[in-house]
Coordinates of C-alpha atoms in Angstrom, one line a residue:
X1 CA -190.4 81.9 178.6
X2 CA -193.3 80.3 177.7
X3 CA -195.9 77.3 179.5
X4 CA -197.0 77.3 183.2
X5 CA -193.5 77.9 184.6
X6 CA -193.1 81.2 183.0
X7 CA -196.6 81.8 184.0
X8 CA -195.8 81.0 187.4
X9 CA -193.0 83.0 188.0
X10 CA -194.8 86.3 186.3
X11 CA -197.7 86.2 188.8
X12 CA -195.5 85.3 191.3
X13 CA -193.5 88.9 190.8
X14 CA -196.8 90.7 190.1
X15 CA -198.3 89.4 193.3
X16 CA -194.7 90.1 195.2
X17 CA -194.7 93.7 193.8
X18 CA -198.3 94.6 195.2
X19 CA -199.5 94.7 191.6
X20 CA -202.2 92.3 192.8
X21 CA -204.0 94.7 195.1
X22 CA -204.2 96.8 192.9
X23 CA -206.4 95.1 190.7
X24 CA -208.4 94.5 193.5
X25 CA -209.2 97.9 194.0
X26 CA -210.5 98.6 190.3
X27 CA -213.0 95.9 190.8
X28 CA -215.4 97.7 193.2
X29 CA -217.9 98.0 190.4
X30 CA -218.8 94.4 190.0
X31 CA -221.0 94.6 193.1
X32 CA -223.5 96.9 191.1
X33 CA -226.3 95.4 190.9
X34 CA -227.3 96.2 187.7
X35 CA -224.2 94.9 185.7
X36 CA -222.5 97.0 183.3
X37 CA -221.5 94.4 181.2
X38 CA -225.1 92.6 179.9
X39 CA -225.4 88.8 179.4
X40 CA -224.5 87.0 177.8
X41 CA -221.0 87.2 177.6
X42 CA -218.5 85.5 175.5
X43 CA -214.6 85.8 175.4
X44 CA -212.7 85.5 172.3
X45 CA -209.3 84.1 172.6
X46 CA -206.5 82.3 170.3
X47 CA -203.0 82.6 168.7
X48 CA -202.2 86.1 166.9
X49 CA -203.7 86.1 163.2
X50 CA -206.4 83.3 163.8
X51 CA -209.1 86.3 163.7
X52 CA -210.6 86.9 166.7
X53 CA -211.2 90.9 166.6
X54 CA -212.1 90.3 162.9
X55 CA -214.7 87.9 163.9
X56 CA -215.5 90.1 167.0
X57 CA -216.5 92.9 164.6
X58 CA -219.1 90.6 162.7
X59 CA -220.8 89.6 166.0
X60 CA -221.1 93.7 166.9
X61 CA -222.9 93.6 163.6
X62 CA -220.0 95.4 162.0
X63 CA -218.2 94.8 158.7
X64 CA -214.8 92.8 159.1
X65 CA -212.7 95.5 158.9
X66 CA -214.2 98.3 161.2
X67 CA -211.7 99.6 163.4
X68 CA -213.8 101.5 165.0
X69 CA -215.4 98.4 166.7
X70 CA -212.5 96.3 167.2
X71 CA -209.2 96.8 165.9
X72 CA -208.4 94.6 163.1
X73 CA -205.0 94.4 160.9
X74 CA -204.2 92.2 157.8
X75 CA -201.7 89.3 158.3
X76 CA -201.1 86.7 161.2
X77 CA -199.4 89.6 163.9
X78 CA -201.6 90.3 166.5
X79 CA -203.5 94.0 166.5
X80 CA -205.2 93.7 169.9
X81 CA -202.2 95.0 172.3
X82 CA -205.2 95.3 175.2
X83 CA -207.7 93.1 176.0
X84 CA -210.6 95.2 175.0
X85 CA -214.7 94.7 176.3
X86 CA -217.6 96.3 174.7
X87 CA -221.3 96.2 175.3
X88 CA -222.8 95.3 171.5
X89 CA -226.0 94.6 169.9
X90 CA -225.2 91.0 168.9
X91 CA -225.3 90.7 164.8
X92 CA -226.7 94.2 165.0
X93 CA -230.1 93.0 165.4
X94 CA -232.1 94.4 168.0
X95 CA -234.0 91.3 168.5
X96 CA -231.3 89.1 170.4
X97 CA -230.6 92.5 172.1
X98 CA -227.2 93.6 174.1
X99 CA -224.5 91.0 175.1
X100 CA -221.0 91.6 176.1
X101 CA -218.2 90.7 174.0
X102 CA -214.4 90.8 174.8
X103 CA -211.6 90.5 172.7
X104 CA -208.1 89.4 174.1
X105 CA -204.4 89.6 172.5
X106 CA -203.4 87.4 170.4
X107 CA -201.1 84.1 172.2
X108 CA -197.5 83.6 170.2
X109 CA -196.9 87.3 169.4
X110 CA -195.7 88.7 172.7
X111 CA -191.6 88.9 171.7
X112 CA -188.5 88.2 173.7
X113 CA -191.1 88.7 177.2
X114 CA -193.3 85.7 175.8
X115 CA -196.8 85.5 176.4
X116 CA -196.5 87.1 180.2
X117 CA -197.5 90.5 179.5
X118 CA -201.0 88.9 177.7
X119 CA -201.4 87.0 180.6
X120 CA -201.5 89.9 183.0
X121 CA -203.3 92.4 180.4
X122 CA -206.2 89.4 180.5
X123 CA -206.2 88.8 184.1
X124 CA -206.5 92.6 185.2
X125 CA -209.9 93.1 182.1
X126 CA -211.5 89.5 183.2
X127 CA -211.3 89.5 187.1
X128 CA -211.5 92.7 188.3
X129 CA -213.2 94.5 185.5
X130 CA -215.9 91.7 183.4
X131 CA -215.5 89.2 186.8
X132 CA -217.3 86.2 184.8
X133 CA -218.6 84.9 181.6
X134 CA -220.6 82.4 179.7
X135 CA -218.2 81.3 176.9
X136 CA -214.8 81.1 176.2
X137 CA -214.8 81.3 172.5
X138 CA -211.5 79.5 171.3
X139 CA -210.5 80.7 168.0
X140 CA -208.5 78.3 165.9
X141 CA -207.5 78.9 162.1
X142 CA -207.7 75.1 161.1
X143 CA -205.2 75.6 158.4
X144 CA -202.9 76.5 160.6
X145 CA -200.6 73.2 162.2
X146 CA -201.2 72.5 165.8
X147 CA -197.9 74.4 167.3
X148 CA -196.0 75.1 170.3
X149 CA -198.4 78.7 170.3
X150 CA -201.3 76.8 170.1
X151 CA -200.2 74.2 172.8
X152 CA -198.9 76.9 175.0
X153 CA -202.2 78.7 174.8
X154 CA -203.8 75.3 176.0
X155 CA -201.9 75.1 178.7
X156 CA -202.0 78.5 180.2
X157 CA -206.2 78.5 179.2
X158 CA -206.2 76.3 182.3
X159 CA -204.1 77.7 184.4
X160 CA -205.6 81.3 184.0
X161 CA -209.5 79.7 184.5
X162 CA -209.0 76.6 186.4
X163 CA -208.8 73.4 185.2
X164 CA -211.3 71.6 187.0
X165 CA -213.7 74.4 185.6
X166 CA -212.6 76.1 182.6
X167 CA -213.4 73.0 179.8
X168 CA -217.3 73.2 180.7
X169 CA -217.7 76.5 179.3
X170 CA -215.1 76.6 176.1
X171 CA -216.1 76.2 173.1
X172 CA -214.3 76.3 169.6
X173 CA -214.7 78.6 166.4
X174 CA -212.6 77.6 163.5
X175 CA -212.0 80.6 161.6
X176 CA -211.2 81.4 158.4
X177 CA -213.7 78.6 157.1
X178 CA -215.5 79.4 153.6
X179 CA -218.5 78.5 152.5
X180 CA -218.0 79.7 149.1
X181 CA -218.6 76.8 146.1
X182 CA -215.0 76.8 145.3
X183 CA -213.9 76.2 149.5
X184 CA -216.9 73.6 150.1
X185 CA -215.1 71.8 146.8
X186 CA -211.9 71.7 147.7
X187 CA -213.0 70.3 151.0
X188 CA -214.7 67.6 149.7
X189 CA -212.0 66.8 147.3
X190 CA -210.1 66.3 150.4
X191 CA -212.5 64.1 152.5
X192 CA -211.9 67.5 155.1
X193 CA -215.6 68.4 156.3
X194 CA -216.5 70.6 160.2
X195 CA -217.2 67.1 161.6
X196 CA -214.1 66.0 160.8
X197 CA -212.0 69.2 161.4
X198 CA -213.6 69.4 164.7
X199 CA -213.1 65.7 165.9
X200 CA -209.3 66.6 165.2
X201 CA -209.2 69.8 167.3
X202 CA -210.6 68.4 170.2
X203 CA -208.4 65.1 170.2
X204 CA -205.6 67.4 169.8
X205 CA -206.6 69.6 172.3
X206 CA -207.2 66.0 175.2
X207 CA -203.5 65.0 174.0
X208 CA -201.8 68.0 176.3
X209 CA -205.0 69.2 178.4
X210 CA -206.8 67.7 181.0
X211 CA -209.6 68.1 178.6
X212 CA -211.9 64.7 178.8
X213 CA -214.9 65.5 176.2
X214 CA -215.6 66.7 173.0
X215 CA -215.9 70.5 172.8
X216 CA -219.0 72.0 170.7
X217 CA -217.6 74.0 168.0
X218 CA -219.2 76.7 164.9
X219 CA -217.7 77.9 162.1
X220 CA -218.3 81.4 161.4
X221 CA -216.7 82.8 158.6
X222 CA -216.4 86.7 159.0
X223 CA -216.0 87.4 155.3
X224 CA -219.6 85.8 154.7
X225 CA -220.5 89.4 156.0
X226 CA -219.4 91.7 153.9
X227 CA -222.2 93.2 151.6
X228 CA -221.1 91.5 148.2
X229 CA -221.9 88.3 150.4
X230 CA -225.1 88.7 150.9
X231 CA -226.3 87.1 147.5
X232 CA -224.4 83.9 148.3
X233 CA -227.2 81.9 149.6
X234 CA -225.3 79.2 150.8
X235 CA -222.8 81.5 152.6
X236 CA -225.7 83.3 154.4
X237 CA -227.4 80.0 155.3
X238 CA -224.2 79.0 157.7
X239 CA -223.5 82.0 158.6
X240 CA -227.1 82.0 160.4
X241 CA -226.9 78.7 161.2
X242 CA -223.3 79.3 163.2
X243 CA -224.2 82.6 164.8
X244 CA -227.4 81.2 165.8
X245 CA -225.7 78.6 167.3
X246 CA -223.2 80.6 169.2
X247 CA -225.7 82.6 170.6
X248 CA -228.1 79.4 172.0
X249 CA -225.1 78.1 173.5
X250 CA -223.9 81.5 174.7
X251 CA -227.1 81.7 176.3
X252 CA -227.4 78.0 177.7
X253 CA -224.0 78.1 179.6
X254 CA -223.9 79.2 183.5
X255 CA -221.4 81.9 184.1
X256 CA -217.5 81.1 184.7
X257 CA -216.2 83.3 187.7
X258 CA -212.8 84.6 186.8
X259 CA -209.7 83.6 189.2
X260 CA -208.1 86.1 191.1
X261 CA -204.1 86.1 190.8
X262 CA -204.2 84.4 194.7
X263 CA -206.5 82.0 193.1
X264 CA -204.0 81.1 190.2
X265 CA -201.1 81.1 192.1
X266 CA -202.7 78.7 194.7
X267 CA -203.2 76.0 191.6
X268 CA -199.6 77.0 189.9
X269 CA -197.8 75.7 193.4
X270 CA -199.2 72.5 193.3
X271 CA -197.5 72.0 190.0
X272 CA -193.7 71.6 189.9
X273 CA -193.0 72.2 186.8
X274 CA -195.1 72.2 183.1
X275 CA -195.0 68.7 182.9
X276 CA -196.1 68.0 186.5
X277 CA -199.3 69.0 185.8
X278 CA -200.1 67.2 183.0
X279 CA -198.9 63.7 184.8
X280 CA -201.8 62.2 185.3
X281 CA -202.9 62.6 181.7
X282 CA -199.2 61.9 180.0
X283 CA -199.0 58.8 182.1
X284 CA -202.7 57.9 180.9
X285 CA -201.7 58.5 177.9
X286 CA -198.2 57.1 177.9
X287 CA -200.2 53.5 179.5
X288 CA -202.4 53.4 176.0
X289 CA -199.6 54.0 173.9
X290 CA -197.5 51.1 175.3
X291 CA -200.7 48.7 175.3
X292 CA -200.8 49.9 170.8
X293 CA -197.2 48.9 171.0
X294 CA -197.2 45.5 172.5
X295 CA -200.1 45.0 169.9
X296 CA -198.6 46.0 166.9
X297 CA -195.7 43.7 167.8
X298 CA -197.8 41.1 168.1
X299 CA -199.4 41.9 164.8
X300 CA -195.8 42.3 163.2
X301 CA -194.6 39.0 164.3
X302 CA -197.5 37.5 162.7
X303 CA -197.1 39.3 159.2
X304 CA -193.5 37.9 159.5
X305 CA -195.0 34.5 159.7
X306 CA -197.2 35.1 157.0
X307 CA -194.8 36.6 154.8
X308 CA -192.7 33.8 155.2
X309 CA -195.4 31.3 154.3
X310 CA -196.1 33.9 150.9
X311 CA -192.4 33.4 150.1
X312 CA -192.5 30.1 149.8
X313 CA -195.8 30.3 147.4
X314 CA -194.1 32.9 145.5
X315 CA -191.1 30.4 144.9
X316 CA -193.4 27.5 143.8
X317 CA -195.3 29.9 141.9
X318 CA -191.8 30.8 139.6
X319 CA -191.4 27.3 139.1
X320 CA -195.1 27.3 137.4
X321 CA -194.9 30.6 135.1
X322 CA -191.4 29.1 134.0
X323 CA -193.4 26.0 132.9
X324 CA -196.4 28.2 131.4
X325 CA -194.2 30.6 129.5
X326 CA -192.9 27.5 127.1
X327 CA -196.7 27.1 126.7
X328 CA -197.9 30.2 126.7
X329 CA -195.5 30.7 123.1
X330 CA -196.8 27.9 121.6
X331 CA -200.2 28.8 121.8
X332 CA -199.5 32.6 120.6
X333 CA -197.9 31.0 117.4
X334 CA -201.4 28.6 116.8
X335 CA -203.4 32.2 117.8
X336 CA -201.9 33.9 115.4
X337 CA -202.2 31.0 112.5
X338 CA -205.8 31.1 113.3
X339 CA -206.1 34.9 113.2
X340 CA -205.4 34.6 109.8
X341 CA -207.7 32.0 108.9
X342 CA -210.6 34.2 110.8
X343 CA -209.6 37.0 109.1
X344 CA -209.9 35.9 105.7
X345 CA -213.5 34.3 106.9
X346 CA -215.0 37.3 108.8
X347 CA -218.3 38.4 107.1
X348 CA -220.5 40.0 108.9
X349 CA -224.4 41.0 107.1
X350 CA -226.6 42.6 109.5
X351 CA -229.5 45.1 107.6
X352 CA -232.6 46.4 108.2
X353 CA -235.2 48.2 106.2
X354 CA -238.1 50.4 107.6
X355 CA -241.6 51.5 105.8
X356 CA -243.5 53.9 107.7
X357 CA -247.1 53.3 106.2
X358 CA -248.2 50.8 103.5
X359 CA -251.7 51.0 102.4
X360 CA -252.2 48.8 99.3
X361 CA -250.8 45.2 98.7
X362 CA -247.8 43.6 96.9
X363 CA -244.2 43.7 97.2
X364 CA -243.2 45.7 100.2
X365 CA -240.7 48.3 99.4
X366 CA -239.0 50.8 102.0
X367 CA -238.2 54.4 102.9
X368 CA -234.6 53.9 104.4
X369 CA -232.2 50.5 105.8
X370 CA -229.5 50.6 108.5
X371 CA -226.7 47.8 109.6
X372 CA -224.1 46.9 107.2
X373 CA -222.5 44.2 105.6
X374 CA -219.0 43.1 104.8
X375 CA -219.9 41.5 101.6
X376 CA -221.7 44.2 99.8
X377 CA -225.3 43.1 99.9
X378 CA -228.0 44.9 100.5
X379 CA -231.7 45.7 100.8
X380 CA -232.8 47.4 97.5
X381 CA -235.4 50.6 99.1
X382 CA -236.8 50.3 95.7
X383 CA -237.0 46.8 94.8
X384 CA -237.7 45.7 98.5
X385 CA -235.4 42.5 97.8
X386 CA -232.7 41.0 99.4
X387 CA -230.2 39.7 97.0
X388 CA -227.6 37.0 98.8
X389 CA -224.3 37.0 98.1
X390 CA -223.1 35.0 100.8
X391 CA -224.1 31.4 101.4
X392 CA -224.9 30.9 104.6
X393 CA -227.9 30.3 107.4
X394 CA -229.6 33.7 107.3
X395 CA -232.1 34.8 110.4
X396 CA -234.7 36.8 109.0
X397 CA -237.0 39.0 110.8
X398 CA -239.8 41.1 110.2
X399 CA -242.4 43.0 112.6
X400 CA -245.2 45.2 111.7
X401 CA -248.4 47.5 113.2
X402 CA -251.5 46.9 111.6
X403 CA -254.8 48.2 111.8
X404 CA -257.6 46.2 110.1
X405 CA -257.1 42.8 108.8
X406 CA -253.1 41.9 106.8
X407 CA -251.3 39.4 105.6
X408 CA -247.5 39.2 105.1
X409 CA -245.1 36.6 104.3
X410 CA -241.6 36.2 103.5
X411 CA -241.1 35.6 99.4
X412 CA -237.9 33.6 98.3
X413 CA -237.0 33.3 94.3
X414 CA -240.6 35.2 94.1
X415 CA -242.4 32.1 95.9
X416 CA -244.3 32.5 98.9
X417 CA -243.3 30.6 101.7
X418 CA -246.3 29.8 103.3
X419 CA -244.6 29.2 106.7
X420 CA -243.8 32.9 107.5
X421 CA -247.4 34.2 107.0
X422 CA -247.6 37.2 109.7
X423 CA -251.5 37.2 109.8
X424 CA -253.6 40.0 111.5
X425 CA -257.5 39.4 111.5
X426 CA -258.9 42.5 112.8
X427 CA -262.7 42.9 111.5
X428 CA -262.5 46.7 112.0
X429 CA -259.9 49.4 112.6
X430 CA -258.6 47.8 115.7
X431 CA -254.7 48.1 116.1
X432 CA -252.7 44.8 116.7
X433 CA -248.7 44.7 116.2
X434 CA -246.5 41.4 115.9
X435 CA -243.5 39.8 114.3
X436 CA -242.1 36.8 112.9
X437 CA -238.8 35.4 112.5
X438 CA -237.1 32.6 110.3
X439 CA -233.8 30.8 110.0
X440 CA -233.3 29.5 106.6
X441 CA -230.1 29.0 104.6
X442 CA -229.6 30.8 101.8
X443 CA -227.0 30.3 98.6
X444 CA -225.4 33.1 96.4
X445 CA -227.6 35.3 94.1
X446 CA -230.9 34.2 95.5
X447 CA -233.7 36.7 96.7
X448 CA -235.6 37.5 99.3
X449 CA -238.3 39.9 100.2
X450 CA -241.3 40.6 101.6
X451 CA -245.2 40.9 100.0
X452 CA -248.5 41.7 101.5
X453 CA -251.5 39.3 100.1
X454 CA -254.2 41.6 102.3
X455 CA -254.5 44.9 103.6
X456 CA -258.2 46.0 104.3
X457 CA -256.8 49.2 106.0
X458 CA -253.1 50.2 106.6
X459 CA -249.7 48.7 107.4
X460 CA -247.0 50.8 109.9
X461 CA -244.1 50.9 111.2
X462 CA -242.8 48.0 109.3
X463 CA -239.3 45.9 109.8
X464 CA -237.8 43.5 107.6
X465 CA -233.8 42.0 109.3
X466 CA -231.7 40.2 107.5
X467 CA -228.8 38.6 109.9
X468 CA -226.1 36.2 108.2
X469 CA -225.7 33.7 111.1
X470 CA -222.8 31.8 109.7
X471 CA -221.6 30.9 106.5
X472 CA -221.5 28.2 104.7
X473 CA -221.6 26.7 101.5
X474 CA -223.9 23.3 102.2
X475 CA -226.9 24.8 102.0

C-alpha cells in the first residue's frame, strides 16, 4: 500500500497503539541548548539505488565506498535499513567545519509492507531525535524514468514535512552525473545538459505536487572522489563547484521544524483519499490541458483546409510533369548529341613557367612549369618558348619582381611585340613588382616567349601563363 492513504492508515495505527508517545519521550534532548547535532543540516532522501549514502560518504569527506561512514552496497536495493545521523566535518576540510548530515532509507524497496516502515523509521530520527533542518537534499538518478517510486516519494515528501512548507527548503541532487570527457560527450551528443535535466525534474516533480517553483539543484558526482580522480581537472572543478554550492545554500536556508505524527495526521484527515489532495492542482492542471486541446483542434481543422487546398496543387501539378516528361526526353536526346560534339572539342591549355632569379638579359628561360594541356603543348624550361599547337585566342600573362631598372616583352616568331613591354625604371636598387597580360590569337606551330632587352640589376620571381581561351581556326 503505497501514497497518502497507506500513509494515513499507518500513522493512524502507530498513534492508536501509543507508539506516538513514545517518540515523544526520546526527544527530551532537543531542549539542550547547545545542540548535539551542529548546523547546518541537510537530509538526504530518494528512491533505493539513486545514491544517497554513497553520496553521503563524499560529503563526510570519505571515499564512496566507506562503510564505516555510511553504509553503502553496489546495485539499485537499498542498504540504509535505518535512518542514520552523524555529526561530520563537511568534505573533510576543517575550514567549513562540523555540519550534520542524515541519511534516510531508500523509497520503493520496502516489500509486501510498502514504504510504511520508512515512513515511521524517518519520522521517529527527524522529530524527536534531529527536530529540524536546513535542506532536504532530494536525490534523483536522472537516468532513471520518473516512476510510481519516484511519484510516491513526492507525494509522501509532503505529507511527512508539510506541504505548505516543505518545497522552500528542498532542493535536488541528480546523482550518478559524470563529468568525465567521454559522459560530457555523450551528453552533448544528445542535446542533454544540468539545465536541461533540471528544468525536467522540476516540471515533473509540479505535475503531481503542489510544488509551484523551480527547485535549485547540483550535481555532485561521488566517483569524482575517489583518488584516481583527482588528476581529472575537469571532474574536480564541478565537484567544487557543486559542493560549494550545496554548502552556500545549506547554509542560506532557515531551518524546517519536523512534524510530529499529531501534526501529520491533522493534514492526512483533511484529505480523503490520494487524489483529494492533489485536486486543486489536477483540476489546474486538467483546465490547461483542455484549453491545448480546444487549440490543437483548432489548428487541426485548419491543416485539413490547407491540405485540401495542397491536394488540389498537387493534382494540377501531375498534369504539368506529365507535360514536361515528353520534354524533358527530347531535350536529353539533343544533350547527349551535343555531348558528343563537346567532347571531341574539349581542349583545355593552361601552363605556367617560373624563374626564380635572372640577372643578365635575353631569352628568358625557366626552372620548373605547372598546369597542363590536353593538346600536348608546352613551355620548353630550356628553350623558354611556347610552341602552339592549337589555334585559338590565347591569354597570356607574365609578372615579375625587379630591382633596378628592366625591360621585358612578349616575343612572337622571335619578333618583339612592342605592345607587351613590362618596363621598370628604378635608377638604383629600389624594388618594384608588376605584370602584364595579353590576348592574342595564335595559329598552329607558332612561338612564343619571353626576352629581357634591360636588366641593370636582377629579375625575380618571374611568371610567364599561357591560357587557350577558345579555339579556333580564324585567326
Amino acid at each position: 500500500m503505497t501514497g497518502l492513504l497507506g500513509t494515513f492508515l499507518l500513522l493512524l495505527s502507530v498513534s492508536s497503539s501509543g507508539l506516538a508517545w513514545t517518540f515523544f519521550e526520546t526527544g527530551g534532548s532537543l531542549d539542550d541548548p547547545t545542540p548535539a547535532y551542529p548546523y547546518p543540516r541537510i537530509v538526504l532522501m530518494g528512491p533505493s539505488g539513486a545514491g544517497k549514502s554513497t553520496l553521503a560518504n563524499v560529503l563526510s569527506g570519505c571515499l564512496p565506498n566507506d562503510n564505516s561512514c555510511f553504509e553503502t552496497c553496489a546495485g539499485v536495493d537499498s542498504c540504509t535499513q535505518e535512518t542514520s545521523i552523524n555529526v561530520v566535518t563537511y568534505l573533510g576540510d576543517d575550514a567549513y567545519g562540523s555540519s550534520t548530515l542524515t541519511d534516510t532509507p531508500g523509497f520503493g524497496d520496502s516489500g509486501i509492507e510498502g514504504d510504511g516502515p520508512i515512513i515511521t523509521n524517518i519520522i521517529e530520527a527527524l522529530k524527536h531525535n534531529l527536530g529540524d533542518a536546513n535542506v532536504i537534499l532530494l536525490c534523483i538518478d536522472y537516468s532513471q524514468r520518473f516512476g510510481p517510486d519516484l511519484q510516491n516519494m513526492v507525494t509522501e515528501l509532503e505529507s511527512l514535512f508539510g506541504r505548505s512548507q516543505v518545497w522552500d527548503h528542498v532542493a535536488i541532487e541528480v546523482t550518478k552525473w559524470a563529468f568525465t570527457d567521454a559522459a560530457i560527450l555523450n551528453r552533448n551528443r544528445t542535446g542533454v545538459t544540468e539545465e536541461s535535466a533540471l528544468h525536467d525534474i522540476n516540471q515533473k516533480i509540479m505535475e503531481i505536487s503542489h510544488l509551484n517553483k523551480s527547485l535549485p539543484g547540483v550535481f555532485i558526482d561521488s566517483f569524482a572522489a575517489f583518488p584516481e580522480e583527482q588528476e581529472d581537472e575537469t571532474q574536480q572543478f564541478y565537484f567544487k563547484k557543486y559542493t560549494q554550492e550545496l554548502w552556500d545554500l545549506a547554509l542560506a536556508t532557515p531551518t524546517l521544524q519536523f512534524l510530529s505524527i499529531e501534526d501529520i495526521l491533522a493534514e492526512l484527515s483533511e484529505c480523503r483519499s490520494a487524489n483529494d489532495c492533489l485536486t486543486e492542482v489536477l483540476e489546474g492542471r486538467l483546465t490547461q490541458v483542455e484549453s491545448d486541446v480546444m487549440k490543437n483542434m483548432a489548428q487541426i481543422s485548419n491543416n485539413d483546409n490547407k491540405i485540401n487546398q495542397n491536394t488540389r496543387a498537387i493534382d494540377a501539378n501531375n498534369a504539368n510533369i506529365g507535360s514536361n516528361r515528353g520534354k524533358i526526353n527530347s531535350n536529353t536526346n539533343k544533350i547527349n548529341l551535343n555531348a558528343g560534339a563537346i567532347d571531341a572539342l574539349e581542349i583545355g591549355v593552361g601552363m605556367c613557367a617560373f624563374q626564380n632569379l635572372k640577372t643578365d638579359t635575353g631569352t628568358i628561360t625557366y626552372d620548373s612549369t605547372s598546369g597542363t594541356s590536353t593538346d600536348g603543348s608546352t613551355i620548353s624550361t630550356s628553350t623558354g618558348k611556347y610552341i602552339v599547337k592549337t589555334p585559338g585566342l590565347y591569354s597570356i600573362t607574365f609578372s615579375a619582381h625587379t630591382v633596378g631598372q628592366a625591360y621585358i616583352y612578349l616575343y612572337k616568331d622571335g619578333a618583339r611585340q612592342d605592345d607587351t613591354a613590362y618596363a621598370s625604371r628604378q635608377d638604383s636598387a629600389d624594388a618594384e613588382q608588376g605584370s602584364r597580360t595579353v590576348v592574342m590569337c595564335l595559329t598552329e606551330d607558332q612561338q612564343i616567349h619571353l626576352g629581357a632587352t634591360t636588366n641593370t640589376y636582377r629579375i625575380m620571381r618571374l611568371h610567364f601563363c599561357v591560357t587557350l581561351l577558345s579555339a579556333t581556326n580564324t585567326c
